Amino acid sequence: MIYWKSFQHQGNEFSLEHLHPKIWLYEQAATDTKPAIPYRIRVIYSLHCFTVMRDETKPKLDYSDDREVRTFCFDRYEWSKLLNEVIENLDEGHVYHTGRQNFLRIRSTSGSEYEVFFTLMKSKEKGVDLQLYVQSAYLRTRGSSPKAGKIRFSVIAYNTKANKPIKVHKR
């Protein structure tokens, strides 16, 4: 697991502790016919949540992991402070299937759309049910979001844990 190091720039420190891996205790609400279902979900964040494609003209903003070098983005960094709240509220409303292997949650804030792309899979870690990997998160500045169909997070979590396929209804 990756614990992001703080970014240093012009004498300022930008802590990334809010993007360290964590366990989210999620509970699918009970219904009239089914009891509540508790989940232990490991949440992991990609460096794409606070960086952009590398800009070689700005080497002082380079940030890397063991796979790639990207450019630290101050806007994405500020928005990333909302990620824990966005993740912990995935059960409210819908998420969208992108038509690929991942899902999308859109949070509208002050006329802006903050898009959070993630995958969910069974965890191999003892005592953890699922692993949620936040692949990227950013403000949509052009074009439209890749939304193939709405789905509730509780359905994704249940089906993933039960090894069932996730059926997405087309919009």
PDB file of N, CA and C in Angstrom, residues 63-160:
ATOM      1  N   TYR A  63       6.026  14.746  -9.180  1.00  0.00           N
ATOM      2  CA  TYR A  63       5.658  13.854  -8.083  1.00  0.00           C
ATOM      3  C   TYR A  63       5.548  12.466  -8.696  1.00  0.00           C
ATOM      4  N   SER A  64       6.112  11.469  -8.016  1.00  0.00           N
ATOM      5  CA  SER A  64       6.109  10.137  -8.628  1.00  0.00           C
ATOM      6  C   SER A  64       5.814   9.041  -7.620  1.00  0.00           C
ATOM      7  N   ASP A  65       5.364   7.928  -8.173  1.00  0.00           N
ATOM      8  CA  ASP A  65       5.298   6.689  -7.411  1.00  0.00           C
ATOM      9  C   ASP A  65       6.244   5.727  -8.117  1.00  0.00           C
ATOM     10  N   ASP A  66       6.104   4.441  -7.888  1.00  0.00           N
ATOM     11  CA  ASP A  66       7.046   3.501  -8.505  1.00  0.00           C
ATOM     12  C   ASP A  66       6.714   3.182  -9.963  1.00  0.00           C
ATOM     13  N   ARG A  67       5.654   3.809 -10.511  1.00  0.00           N
ATOM     14  CA  ARG A  67       5.260   3.530 -11.889  1.00  0.00           C
ATOM     15  C   ARG A  67       5.368   4.711 -12.834  1.00  0.00           C
ATOM     16  N   GLU A  68       5.176   5.920 -12.328  1.00  0.00           N
ATOM     17  CA  GLU A  68       5.131   7.068 -13.228  1.00  0.00           C
ATOM     18  C   GLU A  68       5.485   8.368 -12.518  1.00  0.00           C
ATOM     19  N   VAL A  69       5.848   9.356 -13.334  1.00  0.00           N
ATOM     20  CA  VAL A  69       6.120  10.709 -12.841  1.00  0.00           C
ATOM     21  C   VAL A  69       5.031  11.604 -13.408  1.00  0.00           C
ATOM     22  N   ARG A  70       4.408  12.386 -12.526  1.00  0.00           N
ATOM     23  CA  ARG A  70       3.353  13.310 -12.941  1.00  0.00           C
ATOM     24  C   ARG A  70       3.645  14.676 -12.326  1.00  0.00           C
ATOM     25  N   THR A  71       2.814  15.649 -12.643  1.00  0.00           N
ATOM     26  CA  THR A  71       2.976  17.007 -12.135  1.00  0.00           C
ATOM     27  C   THR A  71       1.959  17.261 -11.029  1.00  0.00           C
ATOM     28  N   PHE A  72       2.456  17.698  -9.872  1.00  0.00           N
ATOM     29  CA  PHE A  72       1.575  18.037  -8.756  1.00  0.00           C
ATOM     30  C   PHE A  72       0.627  19.137  -9.209  1.00  0.00           C
ATOM     31  N   CYS A  73      -0.658  18.976  -8.886  1.00  0.00           N
ATOM     32  CA  CYS A  73      -1.678  19.948  -9.288  1.00  0.00           C
ATOM     33  C   CYS A  73      -2.316  20.528  -8.024  1.00  0.00           C
ATOM     34  N   PHE A  74      -2.148  21.820  -7.829  1.00  0.00           N
ATOM     35  CA  PHE A  74      -2.658  22.463  -6.620  1.00  0.00           C
ATOM     36  C   PHE A  74      -4.182  22.432  -6.562  1.00  0.00           C
ATOM     37  N   ASP A  75      -4.851  22.546  -7.724  1.00  0.00           N
ATOM     38  CA  ASP A  75      -6.316  22.468  -7.740  1.00  0.00           C
ATOM     39  C   ASP A  75      -6.800  21.066  -7.354  1.00  0.00           C
ATOM     40  N   ARG A  76      -6.231  20.047  -7.991  1.00  0.00           N
ATOM     41  CA  ARG A  76      -6.629  18.674  -7.648  1.00  0.00           C
ATOM     42  C   ARG A  76      -6.328  18.377  -6.176  1.00  0.00           C
ATOM     43  N   TYR A  77      -5.214  18.891  -5.694  1.00  0.00           N
ATOM     44  CA  TYR A  77      -4.863  18.695  -4.287  1.00  0.00           C
ATOM     45  C   TYR A  77      -5.965  19.262  -3.381  1.00  0.00           C
ATOM     46  N   GLU A  78      -6.390  20.491  -3.647  1.00  0.00           N
ATOM     47  CA  GLU A  78      -7.437  21.110  -2.816  1.00  0.00           C
ATOM     48  C   GLU A  78      -8.734  20.313  -2.892  1.00  0.00           C
ATOM     49  N   TRP A  79      -9.126  19.912  -4.094  1.00  0.00           N
ATOM     50  CA  TRP A  79     -10.346  19.126  -4.251  1.00  0.00           C
ATOM     51  C   TRP A  79     -10.217  17.760  -3.582  1.00  0.00           C
ATOM     52  N   SER A  80      -9.004  17.209  -3.541  1.00  0.00           N
ATOM     53  CA  SER A  80      -8.815  15.876  -2.953  1.00  0.00           C
ATOM     54  C   SER A  80      -9.192  15.843  -1.474  1.00  0.00           C
ATOM     55  N   LYS A  81      -9.240  16.993  -0.852  1.00  0.00           N
ATOM     56  CA  LYS A  81      -9.621  17.048   0.557  1.00  0.00           C
ATOM     57  C   LYS A  81     -11.082  16.644   0.765  1.00  0.00           C
ATOM     58  N   LEU A  82     -11.873  16.612  -0.323  1.00  0.00           N
ATOM     59  CA  LEU A  82     -13.268  16.181  -0.254  1.00  0.00           C
ATOM     60  C   LEU A  82     -13.431  14.675  -0.455  1.00  0.00           C
ATOM     61  N   LEU A  83     -12.372  14.001  -0.880  1.00  0.00           N
ATOM     62  CA  LEU A  83     -12.510  12.602  -1.293  1.00  0.00           C
ATOM     63  C   LEU A  83     -13.031  11.670  -0.203  1.00  0.00           C
ATOM     64  N   ASN A  84     -12.541  11.790   1.006  1.00  0.00           N
ATOM     65  CA  ASN A  84     -13.028  10.899   2.066  1.00  0.00           C
ATOM     66  C   ASN A  84     -14.531  11.055   2.262  1.00  0.00           C
ATOM     67  N   GLU A  85     -15.013  12.286   2.229  1.00  0.00           N
ATOM     68  CA  GLU A  85     -16.449  12.535   2.377  1.00  0.00           C
ATOM     69  C   GLU A  85     -17.222  11.964   1.192  1.00  0.00           C
ATOM     70  N   VAL A  86     -16.712  12.157  -0.018  1.00  0.00           N
ATOM     71  CA  VAL A  86     -17.378  11.616  -1.210  1.00  0.00           C
ATOM     72  C   VAL A  86     -17.486  10.096  -1.099  1.00  0.00           C
ATOM     73  N   ILE A  87     -16.399   9.445  -0.726  1.00  0.00           N
ATOM     74  CA  ILE A  87     -16.396   7.983  -0.611  1.00  0.00           C
ATOM     75  C   ILE A  87     -17.369   7.523   0.471  1.00  0.00           C
ATOM     76  N   GLU A  88     -17.342   8.155   1.620  1.00  0.00           N
ATOM     77  CA  GLU A  88     -18.202   7.728   2.727  1.00  0.00           C
ATOM     78  C   GLU A  88     -19.683   7.987   2.468  1.00  0.00           C
ATOM     79  N   ASN A  89     -19.997   8.728   1.404  1.00  0.00           N
ATOM     80  CA  ASN A  89     -21.390   8.992   1.042  1.00  0.00           C
ATOM     81  C   ASN A  89     -21.776   8.352  -0.286  1.00  0.00           C
ATOM     82  N   LEU A  90     -21.024   7.351  -0.724  1.00  0.00           N
ATOM     83  CA  LEU A  90     -21.340   6.682  -1.986  1.00  0.00           C
ATOM     84  C   LEU A  90     -22.720   6.040  -1.980  1.00  0.00           C
ATOM     85  N   ASP A  91     -23.213   5.691  -0.809  1.00  0.00           N
ATOM     86  CA  ASP A  91     -24.514   5.024  -0.730  1.00  0.00           C
ATOM     87  C   ASP A  91     -25.685   5.985  -0.932  1.00  0.00           C
ATOM     88  N   GLU A  92     -25.421   7.269  -0.913  1.00  0.00           N
ATOM     89  CA  GLU A  92     -26.484   8.252  -1.132  1.00  0.00           C
ATOM     90  C   GLU A  92     -26.599   8.512  -2.628  1.00  0.00           C
ATOM     91  N   GLY A  93     -27.765   8.315  -3.166  1.00  0.00           N
ATOM     92  CA  GLY A  93     -27.954   8.537  -4.597  1.00  0.00           C
ATOM     93  C   GLY A  93     -27.363   7.404  -5.413  1.00  0.00           C
ATOM     94  N   HIS A  94     -26.888   7.744  -6.598  1.00  0.00           N
ATOM     95  CA  HIS A  94     -26.369   6.741  -7.521  1.00  0.00           C
ATOM     96  C   HIS A  94     -24.909   7.000  -7.851  1.00  0.00           C
ATOM     97  N   VAL A  95     -24.278   5.947  -8.325  1.00  0.00           N
ATOM     98  CA  VAL A  95     -22.998   6.073  -9.003  1.00  0.00           C
ATOM     99  C   VAL A  95     -23.281   5.635 -10.435  1.00  0.00           C
ATOM    100  N   TYR A  96     -22.337   5.826 -11.304  1.00  0.00           N
ATOM    101  CA  TYR A  96     -22.522   5.472 -12.706  1.00  0.00           C
ATOM    102  C   TYR A  96     -21.475   4.457 -13.119  1.00  0.00           C
ATOM    103  N   HIS A  97     -21.915   3.501 -13.926  1.00  0.00           N
ATOM    104  CA  HIS A  97     -20.972   2.583 -14.553  1.00  0.00           C
ATOM    105  C   HIS A  97     -20.433   3.337 -15.759  1.00  0.00           C
ATOM    106  N   THR A  98     -19.143   3.265 -16.005  1.00  0.00           N
ATOM    107  CA  THR A  98     -18.561   4.025 -17.120  1.00  0.00           C
ATOM    108  C   THR A  98     -18.626   3.270 -18.437  1.00  0.00           C
ATOM    109  N   GLY A  99     -19.043   2.008 -18.388  1.00  0.00           N
ATOM    110  CA  GLY A  99     -19.021   1.198 -19.593  1.00  0.00           C
ATOM    111  C   GLY A  99     -17.731   0.410 -19.696  1.00  0.00           C
ATOM    112  N   ARG A 100     -16.828   0.667 -18.769  1.00  0.00           N
ATOM    113  CA  ARG A 100     -15.562  -0.077 -18.698  1.00  0.00           C
ATOM    114  C   ARG A 100     -15.586  -0.893 -17.413  1.00  0.00           C
ATOM    115  N   GLN A 101     -14.469  -0.978 -16.739  1.00  0.00           N
ATOM    116  CA  GLN A 101     -14.392  -1.765 -15.507  1.00  0.00           C
ATOM    117  C   GLN A 101     -14.476  -0.895 -14.257  1.00  0.00           C
ATOM    118  N   ASN A 102     -14.862   0.366 -14.430  1.00  0.00           N
ATOM    119  CA  ASN A 102     -14.881   1.229 -13.251  1.00  0.00           C
ATOM    120  C   ASN A 102     -16.196   1.979 -13.129  1.00  0.00           C
ATOM    121  N   PHE A 103     -16.294   2.732 -12.042  1.00  0.00           N
ATOM    122  CA  PHE A 103     -17.505   3.462 -11.720  1.00  0.00           C
ATOM    123  C   PHE A 103     -17.157   4.922 -11.480  1.00  0.00           C
ATOM    124  N   LEU A 104     -18.189   5.746 -11.490  1.00  0.00           N
ATOM    125  CA  LEU A 104     -18.013   7.186 -11.395  1.00  0.00           C
ATOM    126  C   LEU A 104     -19.023   7.755 -10.421  1.00  0.00           C
ATOM    127  N   ARG A 105     -18.554   8.615  -9.537  1.00  0.00           N
ATOM    128  CA  ARG A 105     -19.442   9.376  -8.665  1.00  0.00           C
ATOM    129  C   ARG A 105     -19.216  10.841  -8.992  1.00  0.00           C
ATOM    130  N   ILE A 106     -20.289  11.569  -9.186  1.00  0.00           N
ATOM    131  CA  ILE A 106     -20.192  12.996  -9.482  1.00  0.00           C
ATOM    132  C   ILE A 106     -20.737  13.762  -8.290  1.00  0.00           C
ATOM    133  N   ARG A 107     -19.936  14.683  -7.801  1.00  0.00           N
ATOM    134  CA  ARG A 107     -20.394  15.559  -6.722  1.00  0.00           C
ATOM    135  C   ARG A 107     -20.472  16.966  -7.289  1.00  0.00           C
ATOM    136  N   SER A 108     -21.666  17.527  -7.270  1.00  0.00           N
ATOM    137  CA  SER A 108     -21.847  18.897  -7.739  1.00  0.00           C
ATOM    138  C   SER A 108     -21.619  19.844  -6.577  1.00  0.00           C
ATOM    139  N   THR A 109     -20.709  20.782  -6.776  1.00  0.00           N
ATOM    140  CA  THR A 109     -20.357  21.748  -5.746  1.00  0.00           C
ATOM    141  C   THR A 109     -20.142  23.104  -6.393  1.00  0.00           C
ATOM    142  N   SER A 110     -20.890  24.089  -5.977  1.00  0.00           N
ATOM    143  CA  SER A 110     -20.723  25.466  -6.465  1.00  0.00           C
ATOM    144  C   SER A 110     -20.704  25.536  -7.990  1.00  0.00           C
ATOM    145  N   GLY A 111     -21.604  24.807  -8.629  1.00  0.00           N
ATOM    146  CA  GLY A 111     -21.686  24.841 -10.086  1.00  0.00           C
ATOM    147  C   GLY A 111     -20.628  24.017 -10.793  1.00  0.00           C
ATOM    148  N   SER A 112     -19.785  23.327 -10.048  1.00  0.00           N
ATOM    149  CA  SER A 112     -18.737  22.492 -10.635  1.00  0.00           C
ATOM    150  C   SER A 112     -19.072  21.024 -10.406  1.00  0.00           C
ATOM    151  N   GLU A 113     -18.585  20.179 -11.308  1.00  0.00           N
ATOM    152  CA  GLU A 113     -18.775  18.741 -11.148  1.00  0.00           C
ATOM    153  C   GLU A 113     -17.435  18.085 -10.847  1.00  0.00           C
ATOM    154  N   TYR A 114     -17.310  17.559  -9.633  1.00  0.00           N
ATOM    155  CA  TYR A 114     -16.110  16.853  -9.196  1.00  0.00           C
ATOM    156  C   TYR A 114     -16.356  15.377  -9.460  1.00  0.00           C
ATOM    157  N   GLU A 115     -15.556  14.797 -10.347  1.00  0.00           N
ATOM    158  CA  GLU A 115     -15.757  13.417 -10.769  1.00  0.00           C
ATOM    159  C   GLU A 115     -14.735  12.506 -10.101  1.00  0.00           C
ATOM    160  N   VAL A 116     -15.233  11.439  -9.509  1.00  0.00           N
ATOM    161  CA  VAL A 116     -14.389  10.487  -8.793  1.00  0.00           C
ATOM    162  C   VAL A 116     -14.564   9.115  -9.454  1.00  0.00           C
ATOM    163  N   PHE A 117     -13.482   8.602 -10.038  1.00  0.00           N
ATOM    164  CA  PHE A 117     -13.498   7.311 -10.723  1.00  0.00           C
ATOM    165  C   PHE A 117     -12.889   6.257  -9.803  1.00  0.00           C
ATOM    166  N   PHE A 118     -13.568   5.114  -9.684  1.00  0.00           N
ATOM    167  CA  PHE A 118     -13.073   4.084  -8.779  1.00  0.00           C
ATOM    168  C   PHE A 118     -13.418   2.686  -9.273  1.00  0.00           C
ATOM    169  N   THR A 119     -12.676   1.721  -8.739  1.00  0.00           N
ATOM    170  CA  THR A 119     -12.986   0.308  -8.950  1.00  0.00           C
ATOM    171  C   THR A 119     -13.276  -0.308  -7.589  1.00  0.00           C
ATOM    172  N   LEU A 120     -13.982  -1.423  -7.616  1.00  0.00           N
ATOM    173  CA  LEU A 120     -14.270  -2.150  -6.384  1.00  0.00           C
ATOM    174  C   LEU A 120     -14.045  -3.630  -6.660  1.00  0.00           C
ATOM    175  N   MET A 121     -13.277  -4.278  -5.788  1.00  0.00           N
ATOM    176  CA  MET A 121     -13.006  -5.709  -5.962  1.00  0.00           C
ATOM    177  C   MET A 121     -12.936  -6.390  -4.601  1.00  0.00           C
ATOM    178  N   LYS A 122     -13.051  -7.708  -4.630  1.00  0.00           N
ATOM    179  CA  LYS A 122     -12.889  -8.465  -3.385  1.00  0.00           C
ATOM    180  C   LYS A 122     -11.468  -8.280  -2.896  1.00  0.00           C
ATOM    181  N   SER A 123     -11.335  -8.194  -1.593  1.00  0.00           N
ATOM    182  CA  SER A 123     -10.013  -8.014  -1.005  1.00  0.00           C
ATOM    183  C   SER A 123      -9.376  -9.364  -0.697  1.00  0.00           C
ATOM    184  N   LYS A 124      -8.069  -9.409  -0.850  1.00  0.00           N
ATOM    185  CA  LYS A 124      -7.305 -10.595  -0.458  1.00  0.00           C
ATOM    186  C   LYS A 124      -6.750 -10.419   0.959  1.00  0.00           C
ATOM    187  N   GLU A 125      -6.949  -9.232   1.505  1.00  0.00           N
ATOM    188  CA  GLU A 125      -6.439  -8.905   2.839  1.00  0.00           C
ATOM    189  C   GLU A 125      -7.351  -9.507   3.910  1.00  0.00           C
ATOM    190  N   LYS A 126      -6.770 -10.197   4.855  1.00  0.00           N
ATOM    191  CA  LYS A 126      -7.545 -10.823   5.925  1.00  0.00           C
ATOM    192  C   LYS A 126      -8.307  -9.760   6.719  1.00  0.00           C
ATOM    193  N   GLY A 127      -9.590 -10.029   6.971  1.00  0.00           N
ATOM    194  CA  GLY A 127     -10.412  -9.120   7.754  1.00  0.00           C
ATOM    195  C   GLY A 127     -10.964  -7.943   6.970  1.00  0.00           C
ATOM    196  N   VAL A 128     -10.726  -7.927   5.666  1.00  0.00           N
ATOM    197  CA  VAL A 128     -11.225  -6.849   4.808  1.00  0.00           C
ATOM    198  C   VAL A 128     -12.056  -7.499   3.705  1.00  0.00           C
ATOM    199  N   ASP A 129     -13.276  -7.006   3.502  1.00  0.00           N
ATOM    200  CA  ASP A 129     -14.171  -7.600   2.505  1.00  0.00           C
ATOM    201  C   ASP A 129     -13.865  -7.150   1.084  1.00  0.00           C
ATOM    202  N   LEU A 130     -13.709  -5.845   0.919  1.00  0.00           N
ATOM    203  CA  LEU A 130     -13.569  -5.273  -0.417  1.00  0.00           C
ATOM    204  C   LEU A 130     -12.442  -4.259  -0.456  1.00  0.00           C
ATOM    205  N   GLN A 131     -11.954  -4.000  -1.656  1.00  0.00           N
ATOM    206  CA  GLN A 131     -10.961  -2.940  -1.856  1.00  0.00           C
ATOM    207  C   GLN A 131     -11.510  -1.948  -2.870  1.00  0.00           C
ATOM    208  N   LEU A 132     -11.587  -0.695  -2.462  1.00  0.00           N
ATOM    209  CA  LEU A 132     -12.032   0.382  -3.336  1.00  0.00           C
ATOM    210  C   LEU A 132     -10.798   1.192  -3.714  1.00  0.00           C
ATOM    211  N   TYR A 133     -10.533   1.256  -5.007  1.00  0.00           N
ATOM    212  CA  TYR A 133      -9.359   1.973  -5.500  1.00  0.00           C
ATOM    213  C   TYR A 133      -9.827   3.208  -6.256  1.00  0.00           C
ATOM    214  N   VAL A 134      -9.515   4.385  -5.733  1.00  0.00           N
ATOM    215  CA  VAL A 134      -9.867   5.637  -6.402  1.00  0.00           C
ATOM    216  C   VAL A 134      -8.793   5.893  -7.451  1.00  0.00           C
ATOM    217  N   GLN A 135      -9.177   5.731  -8.710  1.00  0.00           N
ATOM    218  CA  GLN A 135      -8.232   5.840  -9.815  1.00  0.00           C
ATOM    219  C   GLN A 135      -7.877   7.281 -10.131  1.00  0.00           C
ATOM    220  N   SER A 136      -8.882   8.149 -10.076  1.00  0.00           N
ATOM    221  CA  SER A 136      -8.665   9.553 -10.405  1.00  0.00           C
ATOM    222  C   SER A 136      -9.830  10.370  -9.878  1.00  0.00           C
ATOM    223  N   ALA A 137      -9.601  11.664  -9.718  1.00  0.00           N
ATOM    224  CA  ALA A 137     -10.650  12.572  -9.271  1.00  0.00           C
ATOM    225  C   ALA A 137     -10.287  13.970  -9.750  1.00  0.00           C
ATOM    226  N   TYR A 138     -11.239  14.631 -10.405  1.00  0.00           N
ATOM    227  CA  TYR A 138     -10.948  15.957 -10.954  1.00  0.00           C
ATOM    228  C   TYR A 138     -12.238  16.675 -11.323  1.00  0.00           C
ATOM    229  N   LEU A 139     -12.115  17.973 -11.559  1.00  0.00           N
ATOM    230  CA  LEU A 139     -13.244  18.763 -12.042  1.00  0.00           C
ATOM    231  C   LEU A 139     -13.384  18.546 -13.536  1.00  0.00           C
ATOM    232  N   ARG A 140     -14.606  18.322 -13.983  1.00  0.00           N
ATOM    233  CA  ARG A 140     -14.866  18.191 -15.417  1.00  0.00           C
ATOM    234  C   ARG A 140     -14.796  19.595 -16.011  1.00  0.00           C
ATOM    235  N   THR A 141     -13.903  19.806 -16.958  1.00  0.00           N
ATOM    236  CA  THR A 141     -13.754  21.127 -17.572  1.00  0.00           C
ATOM    237  C   THR A 141     -14.241  21.166 -19.015  1.00  0.00           C
ATOM    238  N   ARG A 142     -14.363  19.995 -19.633  1.00  0.00           N
ATOM    239  CA  ARG A 142     -14.885  19.971 -21.003  1.00  0.00           C
ATOM    240  C   ARG A 142     -15.463  18.595 -21.286  1.00  0.00           C
ATOM    241  N   GLY A 143     -16.310  18.532 -22.286  1.00  0.00           N
ATOM    242  CA  GLY A 143     -16.913  17.259 -22.654  1.00  0.00           C
ATOM    243  C   GLY A 143     -17.908  16.789 -21.613  1.00  0.00           C
ATOM    244  N   SER A 144     -18.330  15.547 -21.771  1.00  0.00           N
ATOM    245  CA  SER A 144     -19.283  14.993 -20.820  1.00  0.00           C
ATOM    246  C   SER A 144     -18.705  13.747 -20.164  1.00  0.00           C
ATOM    247  N   SER A 145     -19.278  13.401 -19.048  1.00  0.00           N
ATOM    248  CA  SER A 145     -18.812  12.248 -18.281  1.00  0.00           C
ATOM    249  C   SER A 145     -19.175  10.949 -18.990  1.00  0.00           C
ATOM    250  N   PRO A 146     -18.322   9.922 -18.874  1.00  0.00           N
ATOM    251  CA  PRO A 146     -18.621   8.627 -19.486  1.00  0.00           C
ATOM    252  C   PRO A 146     -19.580   7.819 -18.616  1.00  0.00           C
ATOM    253  N   LYS A 147     -20.889   8.045 -18.798  1.00  0.00           N
ATOM    254  CA  LYS A 147     -21.875   7.378 -17.955  1.00  0.00           C
ATOM    255  C   LYS A 147     -22.665   6.363 -18.787  1.00  0.00           C
ATOM    256  N   ALA A 148     -22.519   5.090 -18.483  1.00  0.00           N
ATOM    257  CA  ALA A 148     -23.253   4.058 -19.214  1.00  0.00           C
ATOM    258  C   ALA A 148     -24.584   3.738 -18.541  1.00  0.00           C
ATOM    259  N   GLY A 149     -24.671   3.882 -17.243  1.00  0.00           N
ATOM    260  CA  GLY A 149     -25.913   3.594 -16.543  1.00  0.00           C
ATOM    261  C   GLY A 149     -25.782   3.802 -15.050  1.00  0.00           C
ATOM    262  N   LYS A 150     -26.918   4.135 -14.420  1.00  0.00           N
ATOM    263  CA  LYS A 150     -26.942   4.359 -12.973  1.00  0.00           C
ATOM    264  C   LYS A 150     -26.994   3.036 -12.229  1.00  0.00           C
ATOM    265  N   ILE A 151     -26.391   3.036 -11.057  1.00  0.00           N
ATOM    266  CA  ILE A 151     -26.449   1.864 -10.187  1.00  0.00           C
ATOM    267  C   ILE A 151     -26.200   2.335  -8.753  1.00  0.00           C
ATOM    268  N   ARG A 152     -26.784   1.658  -7.819  1.00  0.00           N
ATOM    269  CA  ARG A 152     -26.557   2.004  -6.415  1.00  0.00           C
ATOM    270  C   ARG A 152     -25.271   1.342  -5.930  1.00  0.00           C
ATOM    271  N   PHE A 153     -24.538   2.066  -5.081  1.00  0.00           N
ATOM    272  CA  PHE A 153     -23.292   1.523  -4.551  1.00  0.00           C
ATOM    273  C   PHE A 153     -23.543   0.229  -3.779  1.00  0.00           C
ATOM    274  N   SER A 154     -24.664   0.146  -3.073  1.00  0.00           N
ATOM    275  CA  SER A 154     -24.961  -1.062  -2.297  1.00  0.00           C
ATOM    276  C   SER A 154     -25.048  -2.295  -3.198  1.00  0.00           C
ATOM    277  N   VAL A 155     -25.538  -2.133  -4.416  1.00  0.00           N
ATOM    278  CA  VAL A 155     -25.618  -3.248  -5.370  1.00  0.00           C
ATOM    279  C   VAL A 155     -24.214  -3.661  -5.807  1.00  0.00           C
ATOM    280  N   ILE A 156     -23.367  -2.676  -6.078  1.00  0.00           N
ATOM    281  CA  ILE A 156     -21.987  -2.969  -6.481  1.00  0.00           C
ATOM    282  C   ILE A 156     -21.270  -3.720  -5.356  1.00  0.00           C
ATOM    283  N   ALA A 157     -21.412  -3.230  -4.125  1.00  0.00           N
ATOM    284  CA  ALA A 157     -20.736  -3.856  -2.984  1.00  0.00           C
ATOM    285  C   ALA A 157     -21.241  -5.282  -2.767  1.00  0.00           C
ATOM    286  N   TYR A 158     -22.546  -5.456  -2.760  1.00  0.00           N
ATOM    287  CA  TYR A 158     -23.120  -6.781  -2.517  1.00  0.00           C
ATOM    288  C   TYR A 158     -22.688  -7.767  -3.600  1.00  0.00           C
ATOM    289  N   ASN A 159     -22.849  -7.378  -4.856  1.00  0.00           N
ATOM    290  CA  ASN A 159     -22.511  -8.289  -5.955  1.00  0.00           C
ATOM    291  C   ASN A 159     -21.020  -8.598  -6.000  1.00  0.00           C
ATOM    292  N   THR A 160     -20.196  -7.612  -5.710  1.00  0.00           N
ATOM    293  CA  THR A 160     -18.750  -7.846  -5.716  1.00  0.00           C
ATOM    294  C   THR A 160     -18.372  -8.843  -4.622  1.00  0.00           C
TER     295      THR A 160
END
